[in-house]
Each structure stands twice: as C-alpha cells, then as structure tokens.
Coordinates of N, CA and C in Angstrom, one line a residue:
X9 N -2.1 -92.6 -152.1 CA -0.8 -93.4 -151.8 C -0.5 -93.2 -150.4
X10 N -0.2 -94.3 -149.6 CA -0.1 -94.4 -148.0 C 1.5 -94.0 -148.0
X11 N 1.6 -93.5 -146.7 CA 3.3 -93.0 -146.6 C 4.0 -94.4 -147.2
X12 N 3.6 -95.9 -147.0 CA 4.3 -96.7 -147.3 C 5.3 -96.6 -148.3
X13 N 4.1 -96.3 -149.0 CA 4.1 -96.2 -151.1 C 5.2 -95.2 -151.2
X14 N 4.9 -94.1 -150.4 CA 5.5 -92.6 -151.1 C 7.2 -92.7 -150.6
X15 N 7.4 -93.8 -149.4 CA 8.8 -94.0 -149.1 C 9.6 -95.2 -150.5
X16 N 8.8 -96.2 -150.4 CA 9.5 -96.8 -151.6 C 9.6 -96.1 -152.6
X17 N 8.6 -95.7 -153.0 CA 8.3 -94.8 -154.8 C 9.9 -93.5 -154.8
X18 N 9.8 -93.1 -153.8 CA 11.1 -92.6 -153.6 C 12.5 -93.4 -153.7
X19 N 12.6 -94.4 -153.1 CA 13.9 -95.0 -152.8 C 13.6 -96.0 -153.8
X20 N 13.2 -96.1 -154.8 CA 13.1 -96.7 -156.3 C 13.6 -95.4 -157.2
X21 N 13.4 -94.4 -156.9 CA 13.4 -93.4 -157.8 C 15.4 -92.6 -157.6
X22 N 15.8 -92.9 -156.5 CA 16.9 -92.4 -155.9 C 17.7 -93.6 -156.6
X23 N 17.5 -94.9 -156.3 CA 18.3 -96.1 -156.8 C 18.2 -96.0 -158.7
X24 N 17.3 -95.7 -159.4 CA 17.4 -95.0 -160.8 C 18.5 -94.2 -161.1
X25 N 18.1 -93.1 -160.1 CA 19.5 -91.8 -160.2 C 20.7 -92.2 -160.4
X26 N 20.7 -93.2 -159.4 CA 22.1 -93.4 -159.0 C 22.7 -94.4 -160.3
X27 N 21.7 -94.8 -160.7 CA 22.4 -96.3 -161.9 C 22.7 -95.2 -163.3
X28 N 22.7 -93.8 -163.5 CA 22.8 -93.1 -164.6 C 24.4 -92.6 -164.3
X29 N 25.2 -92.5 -165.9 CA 26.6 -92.7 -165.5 C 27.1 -91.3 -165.4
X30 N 26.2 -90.7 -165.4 CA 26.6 -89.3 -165.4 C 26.2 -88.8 -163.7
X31 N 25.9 -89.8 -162.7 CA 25.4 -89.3 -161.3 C 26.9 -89.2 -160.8
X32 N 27.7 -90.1 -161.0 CA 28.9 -90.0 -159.7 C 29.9 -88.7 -160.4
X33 N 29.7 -88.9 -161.7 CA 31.1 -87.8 -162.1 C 30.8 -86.3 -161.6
X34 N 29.2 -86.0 -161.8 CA 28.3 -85.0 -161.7 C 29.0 -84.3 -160.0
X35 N 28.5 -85.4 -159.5 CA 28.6 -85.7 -157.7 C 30.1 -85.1 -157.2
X36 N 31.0 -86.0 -157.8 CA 32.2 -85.6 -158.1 C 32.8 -84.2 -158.0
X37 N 32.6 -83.6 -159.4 CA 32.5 -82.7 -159.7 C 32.3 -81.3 -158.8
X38 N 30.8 -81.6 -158.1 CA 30.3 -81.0 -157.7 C 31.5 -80.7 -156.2
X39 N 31.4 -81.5 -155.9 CA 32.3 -81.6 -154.3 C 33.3 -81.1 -154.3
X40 N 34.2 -81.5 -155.6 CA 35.4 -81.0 -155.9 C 34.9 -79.1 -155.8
X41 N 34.0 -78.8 -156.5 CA 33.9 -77.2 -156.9 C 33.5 -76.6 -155.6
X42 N 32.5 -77.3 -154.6 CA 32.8 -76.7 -153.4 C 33.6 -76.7 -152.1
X43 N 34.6 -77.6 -152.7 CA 35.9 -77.8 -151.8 C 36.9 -76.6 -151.5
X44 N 37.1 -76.3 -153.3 CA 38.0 -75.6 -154.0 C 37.2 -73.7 -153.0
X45 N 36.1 -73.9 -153.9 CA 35.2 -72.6 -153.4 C 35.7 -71.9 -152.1
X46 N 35.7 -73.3 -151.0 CA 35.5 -73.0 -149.4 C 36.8 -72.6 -149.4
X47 N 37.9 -73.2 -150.1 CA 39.4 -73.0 -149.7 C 39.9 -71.6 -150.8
X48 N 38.9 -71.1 -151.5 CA 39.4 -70.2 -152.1 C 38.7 -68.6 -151.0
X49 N 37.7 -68.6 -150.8 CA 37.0 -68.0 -149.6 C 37.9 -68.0 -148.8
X50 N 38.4 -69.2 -147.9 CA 39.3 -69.2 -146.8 C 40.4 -68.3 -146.5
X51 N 41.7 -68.6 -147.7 CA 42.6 -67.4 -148.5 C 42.2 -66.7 -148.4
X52 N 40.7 -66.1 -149.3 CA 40.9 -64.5 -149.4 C 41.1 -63.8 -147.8
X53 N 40.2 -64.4 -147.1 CA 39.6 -63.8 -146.0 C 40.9 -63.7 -145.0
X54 N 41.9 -64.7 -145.5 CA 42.9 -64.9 -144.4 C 43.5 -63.8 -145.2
X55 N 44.0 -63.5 -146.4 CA 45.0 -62.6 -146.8 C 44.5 -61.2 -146.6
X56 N 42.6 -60.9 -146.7 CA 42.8 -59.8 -146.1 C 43.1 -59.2 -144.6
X57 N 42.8 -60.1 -144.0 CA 42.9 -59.9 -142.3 C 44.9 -59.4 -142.4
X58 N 45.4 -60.8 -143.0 CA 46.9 -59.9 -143.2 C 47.4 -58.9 -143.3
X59 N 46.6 -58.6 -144.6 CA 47.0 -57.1 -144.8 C 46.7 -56.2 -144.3
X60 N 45.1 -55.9 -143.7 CA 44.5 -55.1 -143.0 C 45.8 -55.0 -141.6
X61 N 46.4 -55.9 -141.0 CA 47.3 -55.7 -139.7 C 48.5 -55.7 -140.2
X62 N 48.8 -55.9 -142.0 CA 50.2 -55.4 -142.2 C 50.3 -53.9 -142.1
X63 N 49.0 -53.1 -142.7 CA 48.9 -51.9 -143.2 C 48.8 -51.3 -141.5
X64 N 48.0 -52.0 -140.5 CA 48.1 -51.0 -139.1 C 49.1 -51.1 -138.7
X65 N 50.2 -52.0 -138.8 CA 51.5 -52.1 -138.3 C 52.5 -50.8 -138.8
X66 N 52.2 -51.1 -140.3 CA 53.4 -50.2 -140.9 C 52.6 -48.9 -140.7
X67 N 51.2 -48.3 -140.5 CA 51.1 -46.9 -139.4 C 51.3 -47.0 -138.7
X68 N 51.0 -47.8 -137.0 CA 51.8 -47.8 -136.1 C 53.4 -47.4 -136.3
X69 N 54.4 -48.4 -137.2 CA 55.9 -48.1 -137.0 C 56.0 -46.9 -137.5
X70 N 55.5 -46.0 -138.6 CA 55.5 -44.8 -139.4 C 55.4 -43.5 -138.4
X71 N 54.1 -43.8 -137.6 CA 53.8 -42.8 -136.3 C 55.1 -43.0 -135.5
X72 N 55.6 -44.3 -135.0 CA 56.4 -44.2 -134.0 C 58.0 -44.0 -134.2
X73 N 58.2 -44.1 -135.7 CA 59.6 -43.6 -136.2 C 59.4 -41.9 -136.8
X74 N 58.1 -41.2 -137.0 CA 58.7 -40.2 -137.5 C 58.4 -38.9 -135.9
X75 N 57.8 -39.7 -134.9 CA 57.8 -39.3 -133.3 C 59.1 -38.8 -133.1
X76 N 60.1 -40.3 -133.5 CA 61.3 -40.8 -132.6 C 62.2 -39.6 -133.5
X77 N 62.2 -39.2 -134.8 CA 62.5 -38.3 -135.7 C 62.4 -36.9 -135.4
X78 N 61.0 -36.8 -134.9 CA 60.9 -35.3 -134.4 C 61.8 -35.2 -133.1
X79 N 61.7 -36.0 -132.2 CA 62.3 -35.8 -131.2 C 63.8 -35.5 -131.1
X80 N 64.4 -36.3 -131.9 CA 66.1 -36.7 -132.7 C 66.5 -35.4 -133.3
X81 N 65.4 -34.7 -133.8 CA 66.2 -33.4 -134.7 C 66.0 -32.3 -133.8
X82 N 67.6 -32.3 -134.4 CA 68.9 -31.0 -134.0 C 69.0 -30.3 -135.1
X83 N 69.4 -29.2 -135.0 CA 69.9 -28.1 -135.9 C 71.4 -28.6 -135.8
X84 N 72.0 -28.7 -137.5 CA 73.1 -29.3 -137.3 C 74.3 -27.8 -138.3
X85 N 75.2 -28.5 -138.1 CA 76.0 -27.5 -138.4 C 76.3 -27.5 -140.0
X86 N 75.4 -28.0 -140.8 CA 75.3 -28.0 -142.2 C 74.8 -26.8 -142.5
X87 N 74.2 -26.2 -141.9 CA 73.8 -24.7 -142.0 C 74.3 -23.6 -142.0
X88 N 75.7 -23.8 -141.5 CA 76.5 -23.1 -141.6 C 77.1 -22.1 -143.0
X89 N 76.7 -21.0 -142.6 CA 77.7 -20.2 -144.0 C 78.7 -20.4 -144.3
X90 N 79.5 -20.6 -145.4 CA 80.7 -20.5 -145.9 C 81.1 -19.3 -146.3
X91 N 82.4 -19.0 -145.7 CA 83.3 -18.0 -145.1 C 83.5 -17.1 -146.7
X92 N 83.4 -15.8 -146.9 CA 83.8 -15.3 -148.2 C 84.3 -14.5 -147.8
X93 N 85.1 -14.0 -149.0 CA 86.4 -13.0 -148.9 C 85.3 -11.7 -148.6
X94 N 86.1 -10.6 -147.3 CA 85.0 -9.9 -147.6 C 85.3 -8.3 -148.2
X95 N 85.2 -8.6 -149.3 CA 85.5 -7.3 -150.3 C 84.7 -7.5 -151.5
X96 N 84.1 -6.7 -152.5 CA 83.6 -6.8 -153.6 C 84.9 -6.7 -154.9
X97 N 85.6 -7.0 -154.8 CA 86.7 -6.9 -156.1 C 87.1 -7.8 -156.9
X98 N 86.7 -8.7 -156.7 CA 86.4 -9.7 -157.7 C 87.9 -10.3 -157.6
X99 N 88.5 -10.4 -158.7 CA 89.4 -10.3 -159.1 C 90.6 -9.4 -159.1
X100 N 90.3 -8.5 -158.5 CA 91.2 -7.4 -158.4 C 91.3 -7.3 -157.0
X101 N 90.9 -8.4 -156.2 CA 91.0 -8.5 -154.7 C 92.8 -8.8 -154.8
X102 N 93.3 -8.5 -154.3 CA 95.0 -9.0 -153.7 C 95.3 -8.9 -152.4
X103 N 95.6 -10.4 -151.9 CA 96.3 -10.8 -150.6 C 97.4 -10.0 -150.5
X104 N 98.5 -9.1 -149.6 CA 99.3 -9.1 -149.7 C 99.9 -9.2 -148.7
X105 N 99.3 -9.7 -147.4 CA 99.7 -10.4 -146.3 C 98.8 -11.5 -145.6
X106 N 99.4 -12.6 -146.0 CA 98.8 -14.1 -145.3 C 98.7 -14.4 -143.8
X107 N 98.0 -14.7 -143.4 CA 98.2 -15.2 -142.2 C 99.3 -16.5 -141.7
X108 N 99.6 -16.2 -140.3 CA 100.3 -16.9 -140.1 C 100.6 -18.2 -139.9
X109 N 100.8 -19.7 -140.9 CA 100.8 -20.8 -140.2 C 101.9 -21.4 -140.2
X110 N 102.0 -21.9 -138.3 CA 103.6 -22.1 -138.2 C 103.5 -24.2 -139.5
X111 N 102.4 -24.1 -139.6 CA 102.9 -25.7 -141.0 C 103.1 -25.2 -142.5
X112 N 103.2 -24.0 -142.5 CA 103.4 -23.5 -143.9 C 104.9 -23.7 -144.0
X113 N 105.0 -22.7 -145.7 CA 106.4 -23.4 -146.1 C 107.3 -21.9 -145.7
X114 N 108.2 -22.1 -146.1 CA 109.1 -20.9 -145.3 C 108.8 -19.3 -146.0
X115 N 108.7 -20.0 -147.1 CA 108.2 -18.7 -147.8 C 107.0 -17.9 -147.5
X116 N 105.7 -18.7 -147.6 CA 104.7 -18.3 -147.1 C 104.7 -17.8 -145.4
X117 N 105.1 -18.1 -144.7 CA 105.8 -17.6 -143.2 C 106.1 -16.5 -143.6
X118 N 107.2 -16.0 -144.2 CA 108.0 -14.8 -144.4 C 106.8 -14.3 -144.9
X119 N 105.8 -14.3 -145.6 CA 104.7 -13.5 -146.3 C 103.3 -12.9 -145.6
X120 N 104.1 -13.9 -144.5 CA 102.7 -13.6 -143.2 C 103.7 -12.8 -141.9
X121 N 104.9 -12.1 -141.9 CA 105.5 -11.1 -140.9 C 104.8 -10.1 -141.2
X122 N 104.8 -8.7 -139.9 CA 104.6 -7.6 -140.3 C 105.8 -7.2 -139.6
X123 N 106.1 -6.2 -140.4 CA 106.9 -5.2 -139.8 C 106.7 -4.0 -138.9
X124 N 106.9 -3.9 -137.5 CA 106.4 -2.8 -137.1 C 107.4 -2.4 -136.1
X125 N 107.6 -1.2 -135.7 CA 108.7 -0.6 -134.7 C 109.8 -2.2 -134.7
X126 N 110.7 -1.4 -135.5 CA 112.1 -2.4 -135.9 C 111.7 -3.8 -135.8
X127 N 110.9 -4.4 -136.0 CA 110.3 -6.2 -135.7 C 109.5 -6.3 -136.1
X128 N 109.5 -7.8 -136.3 CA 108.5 -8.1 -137.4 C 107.4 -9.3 -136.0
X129 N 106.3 -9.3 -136.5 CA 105.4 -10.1 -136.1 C 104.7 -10.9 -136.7
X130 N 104.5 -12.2 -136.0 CA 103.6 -12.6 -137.0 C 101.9 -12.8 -137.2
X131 N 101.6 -12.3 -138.5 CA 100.4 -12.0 -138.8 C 99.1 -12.8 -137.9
X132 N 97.6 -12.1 -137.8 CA 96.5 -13.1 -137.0 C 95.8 -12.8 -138.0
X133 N 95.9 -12.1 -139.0 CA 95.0 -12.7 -140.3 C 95.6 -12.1 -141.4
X134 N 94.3 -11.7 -142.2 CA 95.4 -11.1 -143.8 C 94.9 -9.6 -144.0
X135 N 96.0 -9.2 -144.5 CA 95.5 -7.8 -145.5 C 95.1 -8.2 -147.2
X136 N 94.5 -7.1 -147.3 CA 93.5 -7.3 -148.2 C 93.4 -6.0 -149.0
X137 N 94.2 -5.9 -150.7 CA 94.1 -4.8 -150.8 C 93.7 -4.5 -152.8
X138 N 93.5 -3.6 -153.2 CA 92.8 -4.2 -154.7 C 94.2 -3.3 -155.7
X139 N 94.1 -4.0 -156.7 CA 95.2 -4.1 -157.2 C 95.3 -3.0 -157.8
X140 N 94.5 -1.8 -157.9 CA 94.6 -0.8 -158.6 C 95.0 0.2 -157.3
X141 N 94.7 0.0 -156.0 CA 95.6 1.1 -155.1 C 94.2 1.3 -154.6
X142 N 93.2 1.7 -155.0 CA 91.9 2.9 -154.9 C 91.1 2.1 -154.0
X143 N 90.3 2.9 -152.6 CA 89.7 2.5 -151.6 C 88.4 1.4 -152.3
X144 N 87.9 1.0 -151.5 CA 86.8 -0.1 -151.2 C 85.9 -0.6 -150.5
X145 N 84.9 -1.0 -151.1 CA 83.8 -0.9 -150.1 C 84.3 -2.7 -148.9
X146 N 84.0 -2.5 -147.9 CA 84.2 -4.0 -147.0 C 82.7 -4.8 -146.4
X147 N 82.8 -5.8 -146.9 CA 81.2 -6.2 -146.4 C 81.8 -7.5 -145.6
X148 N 80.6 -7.9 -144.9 CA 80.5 -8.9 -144.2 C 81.0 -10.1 -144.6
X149 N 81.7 -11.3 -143.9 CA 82.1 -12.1 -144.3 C 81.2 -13.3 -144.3
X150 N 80.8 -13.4 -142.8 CA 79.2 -14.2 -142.9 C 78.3 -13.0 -142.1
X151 N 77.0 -13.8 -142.0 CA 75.7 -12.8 -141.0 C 76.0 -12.8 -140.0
X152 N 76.0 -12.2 -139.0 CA 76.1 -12.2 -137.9 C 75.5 -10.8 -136.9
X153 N 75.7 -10.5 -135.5 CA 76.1 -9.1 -134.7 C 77.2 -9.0 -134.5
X154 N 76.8 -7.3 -135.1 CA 78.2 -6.5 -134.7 C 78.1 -6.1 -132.7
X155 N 79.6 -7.0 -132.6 CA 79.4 -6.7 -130.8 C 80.4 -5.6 -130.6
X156 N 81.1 -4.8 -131.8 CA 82.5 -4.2 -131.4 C 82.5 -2.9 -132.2
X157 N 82.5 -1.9 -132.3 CA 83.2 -0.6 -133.5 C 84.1 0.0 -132.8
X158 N 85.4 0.1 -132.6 CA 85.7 0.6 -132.2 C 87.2 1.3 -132.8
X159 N 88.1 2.5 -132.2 CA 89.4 3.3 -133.2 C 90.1 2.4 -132.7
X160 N 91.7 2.1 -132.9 CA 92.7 1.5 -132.3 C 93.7 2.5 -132.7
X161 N 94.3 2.5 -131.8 CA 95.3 3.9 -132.7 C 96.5 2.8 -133.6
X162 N 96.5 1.8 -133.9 CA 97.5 0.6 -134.8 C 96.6 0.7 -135.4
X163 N 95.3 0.0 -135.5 CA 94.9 -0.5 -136.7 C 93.3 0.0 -137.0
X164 N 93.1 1.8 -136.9 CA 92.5 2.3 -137.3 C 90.9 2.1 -137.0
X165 N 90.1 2.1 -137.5 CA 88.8 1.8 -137.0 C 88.4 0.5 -137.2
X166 N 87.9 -0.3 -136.1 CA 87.6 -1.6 -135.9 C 86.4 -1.9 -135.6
X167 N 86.0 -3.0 -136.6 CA 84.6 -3.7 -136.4 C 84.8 -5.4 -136.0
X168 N 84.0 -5.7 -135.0 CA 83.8 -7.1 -134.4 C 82.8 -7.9 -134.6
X169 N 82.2 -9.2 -135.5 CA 81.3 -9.6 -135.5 C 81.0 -10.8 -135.3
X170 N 79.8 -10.9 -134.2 CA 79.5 -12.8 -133.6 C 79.0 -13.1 -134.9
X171 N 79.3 -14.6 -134.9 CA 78.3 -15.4 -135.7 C 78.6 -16.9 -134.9
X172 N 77.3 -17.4 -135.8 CA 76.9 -19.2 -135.1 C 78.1 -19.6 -134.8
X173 N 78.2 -20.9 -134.0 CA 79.4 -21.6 -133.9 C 80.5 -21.4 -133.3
X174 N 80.2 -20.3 -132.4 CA 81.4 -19.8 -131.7 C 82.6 -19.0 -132.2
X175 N 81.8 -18.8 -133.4 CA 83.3 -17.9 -134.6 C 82.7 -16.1 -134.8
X176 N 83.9 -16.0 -135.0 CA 83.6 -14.6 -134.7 C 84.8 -13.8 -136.1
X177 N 84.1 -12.4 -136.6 CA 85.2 -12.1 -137.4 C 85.8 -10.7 -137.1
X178 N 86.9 -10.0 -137.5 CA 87.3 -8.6 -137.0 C 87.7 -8.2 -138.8
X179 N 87.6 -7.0 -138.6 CA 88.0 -6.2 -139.8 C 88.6 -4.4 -139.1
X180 N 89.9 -4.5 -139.5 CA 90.9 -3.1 -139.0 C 90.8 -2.4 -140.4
X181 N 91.9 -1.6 -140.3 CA 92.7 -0.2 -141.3 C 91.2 0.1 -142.3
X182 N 90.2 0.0 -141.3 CA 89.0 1.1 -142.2 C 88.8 2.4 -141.5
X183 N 88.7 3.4 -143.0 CA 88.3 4.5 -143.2 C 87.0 4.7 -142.3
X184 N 85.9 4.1 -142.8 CA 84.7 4.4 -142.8 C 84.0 3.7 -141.8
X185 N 82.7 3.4 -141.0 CA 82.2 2.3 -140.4 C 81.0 2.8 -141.2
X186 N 79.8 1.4 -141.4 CA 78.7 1.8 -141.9 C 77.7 1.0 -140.7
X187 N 78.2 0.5 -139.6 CA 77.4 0.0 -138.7 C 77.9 0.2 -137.3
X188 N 76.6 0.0 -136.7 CA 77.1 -0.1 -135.3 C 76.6 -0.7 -134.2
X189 N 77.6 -1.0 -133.4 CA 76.9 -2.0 -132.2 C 75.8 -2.4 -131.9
X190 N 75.4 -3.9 -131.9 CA 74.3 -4.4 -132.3 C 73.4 -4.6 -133.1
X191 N 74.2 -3.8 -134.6 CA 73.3 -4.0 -135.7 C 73.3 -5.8 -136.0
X192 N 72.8 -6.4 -137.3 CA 72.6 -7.7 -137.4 C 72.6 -7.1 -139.2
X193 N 74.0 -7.6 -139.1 CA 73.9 -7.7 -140.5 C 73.9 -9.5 -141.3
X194 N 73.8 -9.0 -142.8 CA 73.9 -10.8 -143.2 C 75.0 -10.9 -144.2
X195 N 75.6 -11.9 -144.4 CA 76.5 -11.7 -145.3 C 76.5 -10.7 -146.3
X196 N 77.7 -10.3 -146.8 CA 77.7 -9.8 -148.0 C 77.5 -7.9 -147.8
X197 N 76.9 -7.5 -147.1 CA 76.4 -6.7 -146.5 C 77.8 -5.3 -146.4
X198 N 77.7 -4.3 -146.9 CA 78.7 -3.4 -146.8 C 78.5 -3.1 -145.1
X199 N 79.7 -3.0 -144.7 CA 79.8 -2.3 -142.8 C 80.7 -1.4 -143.1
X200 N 81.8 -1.0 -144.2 CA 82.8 0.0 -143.8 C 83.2 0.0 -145.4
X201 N 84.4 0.9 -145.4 CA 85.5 1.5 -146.6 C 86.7 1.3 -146.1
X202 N 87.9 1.1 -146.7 CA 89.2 0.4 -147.0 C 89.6 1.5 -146.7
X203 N 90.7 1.4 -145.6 CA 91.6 2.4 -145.3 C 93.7 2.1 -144.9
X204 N 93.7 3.1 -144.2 CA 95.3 2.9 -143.5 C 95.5 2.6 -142.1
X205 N 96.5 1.9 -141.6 CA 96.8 1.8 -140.7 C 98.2 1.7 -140.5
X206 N 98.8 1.8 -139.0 CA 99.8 2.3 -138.6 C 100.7 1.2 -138.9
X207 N 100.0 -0.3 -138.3 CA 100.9 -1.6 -138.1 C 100.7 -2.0 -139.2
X208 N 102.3 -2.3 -139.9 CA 102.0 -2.6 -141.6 C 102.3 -1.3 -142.4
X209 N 102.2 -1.6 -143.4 CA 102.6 -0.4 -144.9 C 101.7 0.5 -144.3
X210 N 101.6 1.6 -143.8 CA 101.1 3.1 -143.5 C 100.6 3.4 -144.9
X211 N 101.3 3.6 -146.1 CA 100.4 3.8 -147.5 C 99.9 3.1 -148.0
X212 N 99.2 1.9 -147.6 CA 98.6 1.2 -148.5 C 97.2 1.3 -148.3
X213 N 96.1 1.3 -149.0 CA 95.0 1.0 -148.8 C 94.7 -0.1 -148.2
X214 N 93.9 -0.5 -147.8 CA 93.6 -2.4 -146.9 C 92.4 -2.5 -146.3
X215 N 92.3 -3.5 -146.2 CA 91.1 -4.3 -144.7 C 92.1 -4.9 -144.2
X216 N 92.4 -4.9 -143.0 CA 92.9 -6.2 -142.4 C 91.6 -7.0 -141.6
X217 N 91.9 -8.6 -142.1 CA 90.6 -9.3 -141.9 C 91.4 -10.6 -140.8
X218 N 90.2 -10.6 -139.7 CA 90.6 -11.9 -138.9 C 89.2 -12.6 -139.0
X219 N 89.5 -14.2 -138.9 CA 88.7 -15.1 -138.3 C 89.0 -15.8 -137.0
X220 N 87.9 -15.6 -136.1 CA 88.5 -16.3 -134.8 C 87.3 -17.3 -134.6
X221 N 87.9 -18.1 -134.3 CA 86.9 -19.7 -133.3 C 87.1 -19.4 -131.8
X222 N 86.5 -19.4 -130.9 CA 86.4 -19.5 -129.5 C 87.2 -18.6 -129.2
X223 N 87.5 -17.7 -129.7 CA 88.2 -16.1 -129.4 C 90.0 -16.4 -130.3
X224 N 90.0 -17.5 -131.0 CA 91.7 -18.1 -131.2 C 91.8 -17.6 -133.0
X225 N 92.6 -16.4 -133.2 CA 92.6 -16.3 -134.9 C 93.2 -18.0 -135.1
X226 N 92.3 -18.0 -136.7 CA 92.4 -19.1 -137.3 C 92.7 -19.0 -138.7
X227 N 93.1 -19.4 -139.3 CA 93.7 -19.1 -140.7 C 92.1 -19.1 -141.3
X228 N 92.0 -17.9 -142.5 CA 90.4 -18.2 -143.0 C 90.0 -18.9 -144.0
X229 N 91.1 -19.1 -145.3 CA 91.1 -20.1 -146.2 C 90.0 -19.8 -147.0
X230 N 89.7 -18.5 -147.7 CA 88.5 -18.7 -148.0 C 88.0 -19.2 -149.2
X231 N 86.9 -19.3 -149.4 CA 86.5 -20.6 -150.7 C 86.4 -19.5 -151.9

C-alpha cells in the first residue's frame, strides 16, 4: 500500500469514528474531565503554597511577639506578700491600740491615743496583745532583712525590717530578740517574745507593730 492509500485508508477510517453517536459525547466528556482535573490540580497547588506562607507568617509573628514579650517583662508588683498580723494567736490575738487615722470616726481616734507623761499621742501603729495576759511568740510580718535590733529606753527592744517595695516594718515592747542585723528572714518566721514597755500600759504584755512605706507609718489593715 503506497503512502497515498495509507493516508486515505486513514481519513476514511477517522470520518467512520466520527459518524458513531457515542464519538462527540465521549469527546465531550473527556474534555470536560480534563478541564475540571487541571482546575482541580491548580487549587490544590495554590491552597498549598497558601498555607505553607500562612504557617511561615504565623512563626515569624509567634517569634517576633514572644521576642517583644521577653523584652516587655517586668517583675510586677503582684508578687507582693500580703501583710499578716504578726503573732501566732489566732484568735486570741487582741488589738488594743489602733493606729492612728486622722479619716477615722471619733471613737476609733480616741482608741489610737497613747497616754504618756500627762499627754496623750497619737498612735504610728498598733499594740497587740493576747487575750489571756501570757507572753508570745512575734514573727515576721512579711520576708524581708532585719536592718535594725536595737533597746529604746520607751519602747523596749526593737526590731527593723526592709522588704520589696519600699515598705518597711518595726516591732517594739519585746522581751526577747531571736535575730539579728542582717539576718533574712521570710514571713511567718519567729524574731522575738512579747514584752513591756514604758510608752503605753507599762503592765501589759504587747508587740507594738508599725508599717512604714518610704519611711511614713501607714495604717496596716491586715487581711
């Protein structure tokens, strides 16, 4: 058969195809399924590239917010201890001199004077004494250093203690000291025993307790 032959014999044989009714739907079909294919391919490829630079983004921003984080953080004053009475008595703890706030009511005023050589003063913190009369142990109010032990001939043997924040605490009319200058006690912590002193009831047992901010007694309020 000469190429002549083998080109008609063909293009007789293509014109057959084509006259069968199942060629164009087939054809159809087909085109449609690789249209769809190419556009379904396309998508994926595009939505992974997306994510692939959603996912480096949100590490980039992750790195560069928890940078800006480290850099940001302060020691804040949430750390702070909360101020406790500093005696073990539970309940048998008794105020029997308030400190003095000139916004208090008149009564409480009069309950924060002391009386001392013919005059009264008004109180820079409280006494503190247990309701049965009988001495007591005095602990720390918060942690701190002891910067102070020292006698007062008024208000008997005195302890001074720094802590955070510029606050500072004093404890007078003790018997006993159990620490001394520069120790680092932590809350709760026994430093002394309940004694007498001169300014105020002479027979009573007590602590007399101050809190000071930036060297200024402050009322202590304790929780």
């Amino acid at each position: 058969m000469s190429e002549k032959e083998r080109k008609a014999f063909r293009q007789s044989k293509w014109k057959r195809l084509t006259r069968q009714r199942w060629f164009y739907p087939t054809m159809y079909i087909t085109l449609v399924a690789v249209i769809l294919a190419a556009v379904m391919i396309y998508q994926f490829n595009s939505t992974t590239d997306n994510t692939v630079e959603d996912q480096n983004a949100d590490v980039v921003w992750n790195e560069q917010n928890q940078n800006r984080n480290d850099d940001d953080a302060v020691p804040v004053v949430a750390d702070q201890e909360d101020l406790v009475i500093p005696v073990l008595l539970g309940s048998d703890a008794e105020i029997i001199t308030n400190f003095y706030d000139p916004e208090a009511s008149t009564e409480e005023q009069e309950n924060a004077l002391v009386f001392y050589n013919n005059q009264y003063s008004q109180s820079k913190g409280v006494d503190i004494t247990s309701k049965d009369g009988e001495p007591f142990e005095v602990i720390a109010a918060l942690s701190g250093t002891v910067t102070k032990v020292e006698e007062d001939d008024l208000l008997g043997k005195t302890i001074e203690i720094e802590h955070d924040g510029n606050r500072a605490t004093f404890y007078a009319s003790l018997s006993e000291v159990s620490v001394s200058e520069g120790d680092e006690v932590s809350q709760g912590d026994v430093i002394g025993m309940s004694g007498t002193n001169e300014f105020g009831d002479p027979e009573v047992t007590k602590v007399h307790f101050r809190l000071l901010e930036d060297g200024t007694p402050v009322n202590p309020n304790f929780k």
